[in-house]
Amino acid sequence: SDQLKREQEAWLDSRHKSEAAVEEQKTIIELKAGGSTFTTTAAVLMRREPASALALLVRKRVSDAVVERAPAAASGTEEAPVAAEIIGSARRPVVLVLDRDAGTIALLLEWLRDGERCLTGMPGTVLRRLQLEASHWAMRALVEQCGSRLSNPGSEGDEARHLDFLLDQLTEGMHSSAVCRSVVAETWKWLGEAQSRRLLACAPTASEMGGEGRTTQMAAAGN
């Protein structure tokens, strides 16, 4: 009957949309920012802050990519493949070009992957930069988490921990000159705020760097 046919069509449409949504989450995304390319998945970019401007942008681009990949086929025919099958058989990265700082985008991605724990040890200068980026993308949870740490008097008290954080970021960013330059600039900015930090950076760390000061590692990276 017509009623049964409509119910079957509605069920198939619902199933196809569900399958497409699952596959969309697996879509590879290439973010190009500040001369660097970051590879991740749509799921990472949309899961933690689904209502953010970045998540909405990714969702729109992935949806457009699904339509672009779909072959011209008559609607309603059993031979027409669903979007999920199209993506699964011909998946290629969706590219997003962002006019943003590479180092900050790297931090943003780290938070999207690992959550608040990645903020541990982050200096106030970096927290403020990340908070500004989060505000740009309307990521409310990240804005609040950065604000909470910035309002804590002890958040900038452990200078050795903060310096170690910056050096870790520097090491992780060695694969990208753009990220490396961003981290080096942020590190020098942080060092310039207090003499105690500069003394700490020049202190020898024999167990980790053969007796050289931490600034040797930063200077090498800056070159």
Short mmCIF file of C-alpha atoms in Angstrom, two decimals:
data_model
loop_
_atom_site.label_atom_id
_atom_site.label_comp_id
_atom_site.label_asym_id
_atom_site.label_seq_id
_atom_site.Cartn_x
_atom_site.Cartn_y
_atom_site.Cartn_z
CA SER A 1 0.00 0.00 0.00
CA ASP A 2 0.98 3.65 -0.28
CA GLN A 3 1.26 3.93 3.49
CA LEU A 4 3.66 1.00 3.71
CA LYS A 5 5.73 2.40 0.87
CA ARG A 6 6.02 5.78 2.61
CA GLU A 7 7.09 4.10 5.85
CA GLN A 8 9.74 2.07 4.02
CA GLU A 9 11.06 5.19 2.29
CA ALA A 10 11.18 7.07 5.59
CA TRP A 11 13.05 4.19 7.24
CA LEU A 12 15.57 4.00 4.40
CA ASP A 13 16.08 7.76 4.46
CA SER A 14 16.67 7.66 8.21
CA ARG A 15 19.15 4.78 7.86
CA HIS A 16 21.04 6.51 5.08
CA LYS A 17 21.32 9.72 7.09
CA SER A 18 22.54 7.79 10.11
CA GLU A 19 25.17 5.95 8.07
CA ALA A 20 26.29 9.18 6.45
CA ALA A 21 26.60 10.86 9.84
CA VAL A 22 28.79 8.04 11.14
CA GLU A 23 31.05 8.23 8.11
CA GLU A 24 31.23 12.02 8.35
CA GLN A 25 32.76 11.60 11.79
CA LYS A 26 35.55 9.53 10.24
CA THR A 27 36.34 12.02 7.49
CA ILE A 28 39.97 13.14 7.46
CA ILE A 29 40.45 16.89 7.82
CA GLU A 30 43.55 18.83 6.82
CA LEU A 31 43.81 22.18 8.59
CA LYS A 32 46.21 24.61 6.93
CA ALA A 33 47.19 27.48 9.21
CA GLY A 34 50.19 29.79 9.25
CA GLY A 35 52.16 27.69 6.80
CA SER A 36 51.59 24.40 8.64
CA THR A 37 49.26 21.50 7.91
CA PHE A 38 47.53 19.60 10.71
CA THR A 39 45.80 16.29 10.01
CA THR A 40 42.92 15.18 12.20
CA THR A 41 39.36 13.88 11.87
CA ALA A 42 35.99 15.56 11.77
CA ALA A 43 35.11 13.72 14.97
CA VAL A 44 37.94 15.41 16.90
CA LEU A 45 36.96 18.86 15.66
CA MET A 46 33.24 18.44 16.39
CA ARG A 47 32.95 16.22 19.46
CA ARG A 48 34.14 18.38 22.37
CA GLU A 49 32.58 21.68 21.22
CA PRO A 50 29.78 20.67 18.80
CA ALA A 51 28.23 24.14 18.73
CA SER A 52 31.48 26.03 18.09
CA ALA A 53 32.09 27.98 14.90
CA LEU A 54 34.87 25.55 13.98
CA ALA A 55 32.61 22.52 14.40
CA LEU A 56 29.90 24.17 12.28
CA LEU A 57 32.47 25.01 9.59
CA VAL A 58 33.76 21.44 9.54
CA ARG A 59 30.23 20.01 9.43
CA LYS A 60 29.35 22.26 6.48
CA ARG A 61 32.53 21.37 4.54
CA VAL A 62 32.08 17.65 5.16
CA SER A 63 28.46 17.86 4.07
CA ASP A 64 29.50 19.70 0.90
CA ALA A 65 32.16 17.07 0.23
CA VAL A 66 29.56 14.30 0.50
CA VAL A 67 27.41 16.03 -2.10
CA GLU A 68 30.40 16.61 -4.40
CA ARG A 69 31.38 12.94 -4.25
CA ALA A 70 27.91 11.62 -4.91
CA PRO A 71 27.44 10.46 -8.50
CA ALA A 72 24.53 11.84 -10.46
CA ALA A 73 21.85 9.25 -9.90
CA ALA A 74 18.12 9.30 -9.98
CA SER A 75 16.69 9.71 -6.51
CA GLY A 76 14.61 6.89 -5.14
CA THR A 77 16.29 4.11 -7.16
CA GLU A 78 17.74 1.15 -5.34
CA GLU A 79 20.92 1.40 -7.43
CA ALA A 80 21.83 4.84 -6.09
CA PRO A 81 24.58 4.42 -3.42
CA VAL A 82 24.14 6.17 -0.09
CA ALA A 83 26.52 8.92 1.01
CA ALA A 84 28.20 6.64 3.54
CA GLU A 85 29.19 4.17 0.83
CA ILE A 86 30.52 6.96 -1.35
CA ILE A 87 32.74 8.33 1.40
CA GLY A 88 33.92 4.89 2.39
CA SER A 89 35.01 3.98 -1.12
CA ALA A 90 36.47 7.33 -2.19
CA ARG A 91 37.47 9.08 0.98
CA ARG A 92 39.96 11.90 0.63
CA PRO A 93 40.87 14.67 3.08
CA VAL A 94 38.69 17.73 3.38
CA VAL A 95 40.96 20.78 3.38
CA LEU A 96 40.27 23.84 5.53
CA VAL A 97 42.48 26.91 5.19
CA LEU A 98 42.50 29.03 8.34
CA ASP A 99 44.07 32.47 8.58
CA ARG A 100 45.26 31.76 12.12
CA ASP A 101 48.54 31.30 14.03
CA ALA A 102 49.97 27.80 13.58
CA GLY A 103 51.23 27.49 17.15
CA THR A 104 47.86 28.44 18.63
CA ILE A 105 46.00 26.06 16.33
CA ALA A 106 48.36 23.28 17.51
CA LEU A 107 47.37 24.03 21.13
CA LEU A 108 43.70 24.17 20.19
CA LEU A 109 43.91 20.76 18.54
CA GLU A 110 45.66 19.34 21.58
CA TRP A 111 42.79 20.53 23.77
CA LEU A 112 40.18 19.15 21.36
CA ARG A 113 41.90 15.76 21.54
CA ASP A 114 42.79 15.56 25.24
CA GLY A 115 40.64 18.10 27.07
CA GLU A 116 41.53 20.20 30.11
CA ARG A 117 44.50 18.09 31.18
CA CYS A 118 46.57 19.59 28.36
CA LEU A 119 46.32 23.00 30.08
CA THR A 120 48.38 21.75 33.03
CA GLY A 121 51.56 23.76 33.38
CA MET A 122 50.55 26.22 30.66
CA PRO A 123 51.93 29.73 31.39
CA GLY A 124 49.54 32.64 31.66
CA THR A 125 50.78 34.20 28.42
CA VAL A 126 49.91 31.03 26.52
CA LEU A 127 46.60 30.61 28.35
CA ARG A 128 45.56 34.12 27.34
CA ARG A 129 46.49 33.46 23.71
CA LEU A 130 44.58 30.18 23.71
CA GLN A 131 41.60 31.80 25.40
CA LEU A 132 41.52 34.46 22.68
CA GLU A 133 41.57 31.77 20.01
CA ALA A 134 38.80 29.87 21.80
CA SER A 135 36.74 33.04 21.92
CA HIS A 136 37.24 33.51 18.18
CA TRP A 137 35.72 30.07 17.56
CA ALA A 138 33.03 30.42 20.27
CA MET A 139 34.41 27.49 22.28
CA ARG A 140 32.78 28.31 25.59
CA ALA A 141 34.18 25.41 27.61
CA LEU A 142 37.76 26.23 26.66
CA VAL A 143 37.24 29.95 27.32
CA GLU A 144 35.97 29.11 30.81
CA GLN A 145 38.76 26.64 31.56
CA CYS A 146 41.45 29.14 30.53
CA GLY A 147 39.71 31.87 32.53
CA SER A 148 39.54 29.67 35.61
CA ARG A 149 43.27 28.97 35.49
CA LEU A 150 44.12 32.61 34.83
CA SER A 151 42.06 33.72 37.83
CA ASN A 152 43.92 31.27 40.07
CA PRO A 153 46.83 33.13 41.75
CA GLY A 154 48.90 29.97 41.67
CA SER A 155 48.47 29.40 37.94
CA GLU A 156 51.65 31.32 37.12
CA GLY A 157 53.58 30.50 40.29
CA ASP A 158 55.51 27.46 39.18
CA GLU A 159 57.94 29.01 36.70
CA ALA A 160 60.03 25.87 36.24
CA ARG A 161 56.92 23.90 35.33
CA HIS A 162 55.86 26.60 32.88
CA LEU A 163 59.28 26.65 31.24
CA ASP A 164 59.21 22.87 30.90
CA PHE A 165 55.80 23.17 29.24
CA LEU A 166 57.17 25.64 26.69
CA LEU A 167 60.18 23.43 25.97
CA ASP A 168 57.92 20.42 25.50
CA GLN A 169 55.84 22.43 23.03
CA LEU A 170 59.03 23.44 21.27
CA THR A 171 60.16 19.83 20.96
CA GLU A 172 56.77 18.69 19.67
CA GLY A 173 56.69 21.53 17.15
CA MET A 174 60.09 20.77 15.61
CA HIS A 175 58.38 19.17 12.59
CA SER A 176 56.87 22.54 11.65
CA SER A 177 58.93 25.71 11.31
CA ALA A 178 55.77 27.83 11.67
CA VAL A 179 54.80 26.18 14.96
CA CYS A 180 58.39 26.32 16.17
CA ARG A 181 58.64 30.06 15.48
CA SER A 182 55.37 30.67 17.28
CA VAL A 183 56.47 28.75 20.38
CA VAL A 184 59.89 30.44 20.42
CA ALA A 185 58.25 33.87 20.20
CA GLU A 186 55.90 33.00 23.04
CA THR A 187 58.80 31.68 25.13
CA TRP A 188 60.89 34.82 24.71
CA LYS A 189 57.84 36.90 25.58
CA TRP A 190 57.33 34.88 28.76
CA LEU A 191 61.02 35.14 29.68
CA GLY A 192 60.97 38.90 29.17
CA GLU A 193 58.33 39.41 31.84
CA ALA A 194 60.60 38.58 34.80
CA GLN A 195 64.31 38.34 35.52
CA SER A 196 63.77 35.21 37.62
CA ARG A 197 62.53 33.43 34.51
CA ARG A 198 65.60 34.41 32.52
CA LEU A 199 67.85 33.15 35.29
CA LEU A 200 65.89 29.91 35.36
CA ALA A 201 66.29 29.49 31.61
CA CYS A 202 70.07 29.99 31.87
CA ALA A 203 70.44 27.52 34.74
CA PRO A 204 72.35 24.34 33.77
CA THR A 205 70.41 21.12 33.51
CA ALA A 206 73.17 18.53 33.38
CA SER A 207 70.90 15.51 33.62
CA GLU A 208 68.84 16.53 30.58
CA MET A 209 71.05 18.69 28.35
CA GLY A 210 74.65 17.82 29.17
CA GLY A 211 75.14 20.86 31.37
CA GLU A 212 73.88 23.42 28.87
CA GLY A 213 71.38 26.09 29.77
CA ARG A 214 67.78 25.80 28.56
CA THR A 215 68.24 28.87 26.38
CA THR A 216 70.66 26.88 24.21
CA GLN A 217 67.81 24.62 23.15
CA MET A 218 65.54 27.58 22.44
CA ALA A 219 68.20 29.48 20.51
CA ALA A 220 68.90 26.43 18.34
CA ALA A 221 65.21 26.07 17.62
CA GLY A 222 64.89 29.74 16.77
CA ASN A 223 67.53 29.35 14.09
#
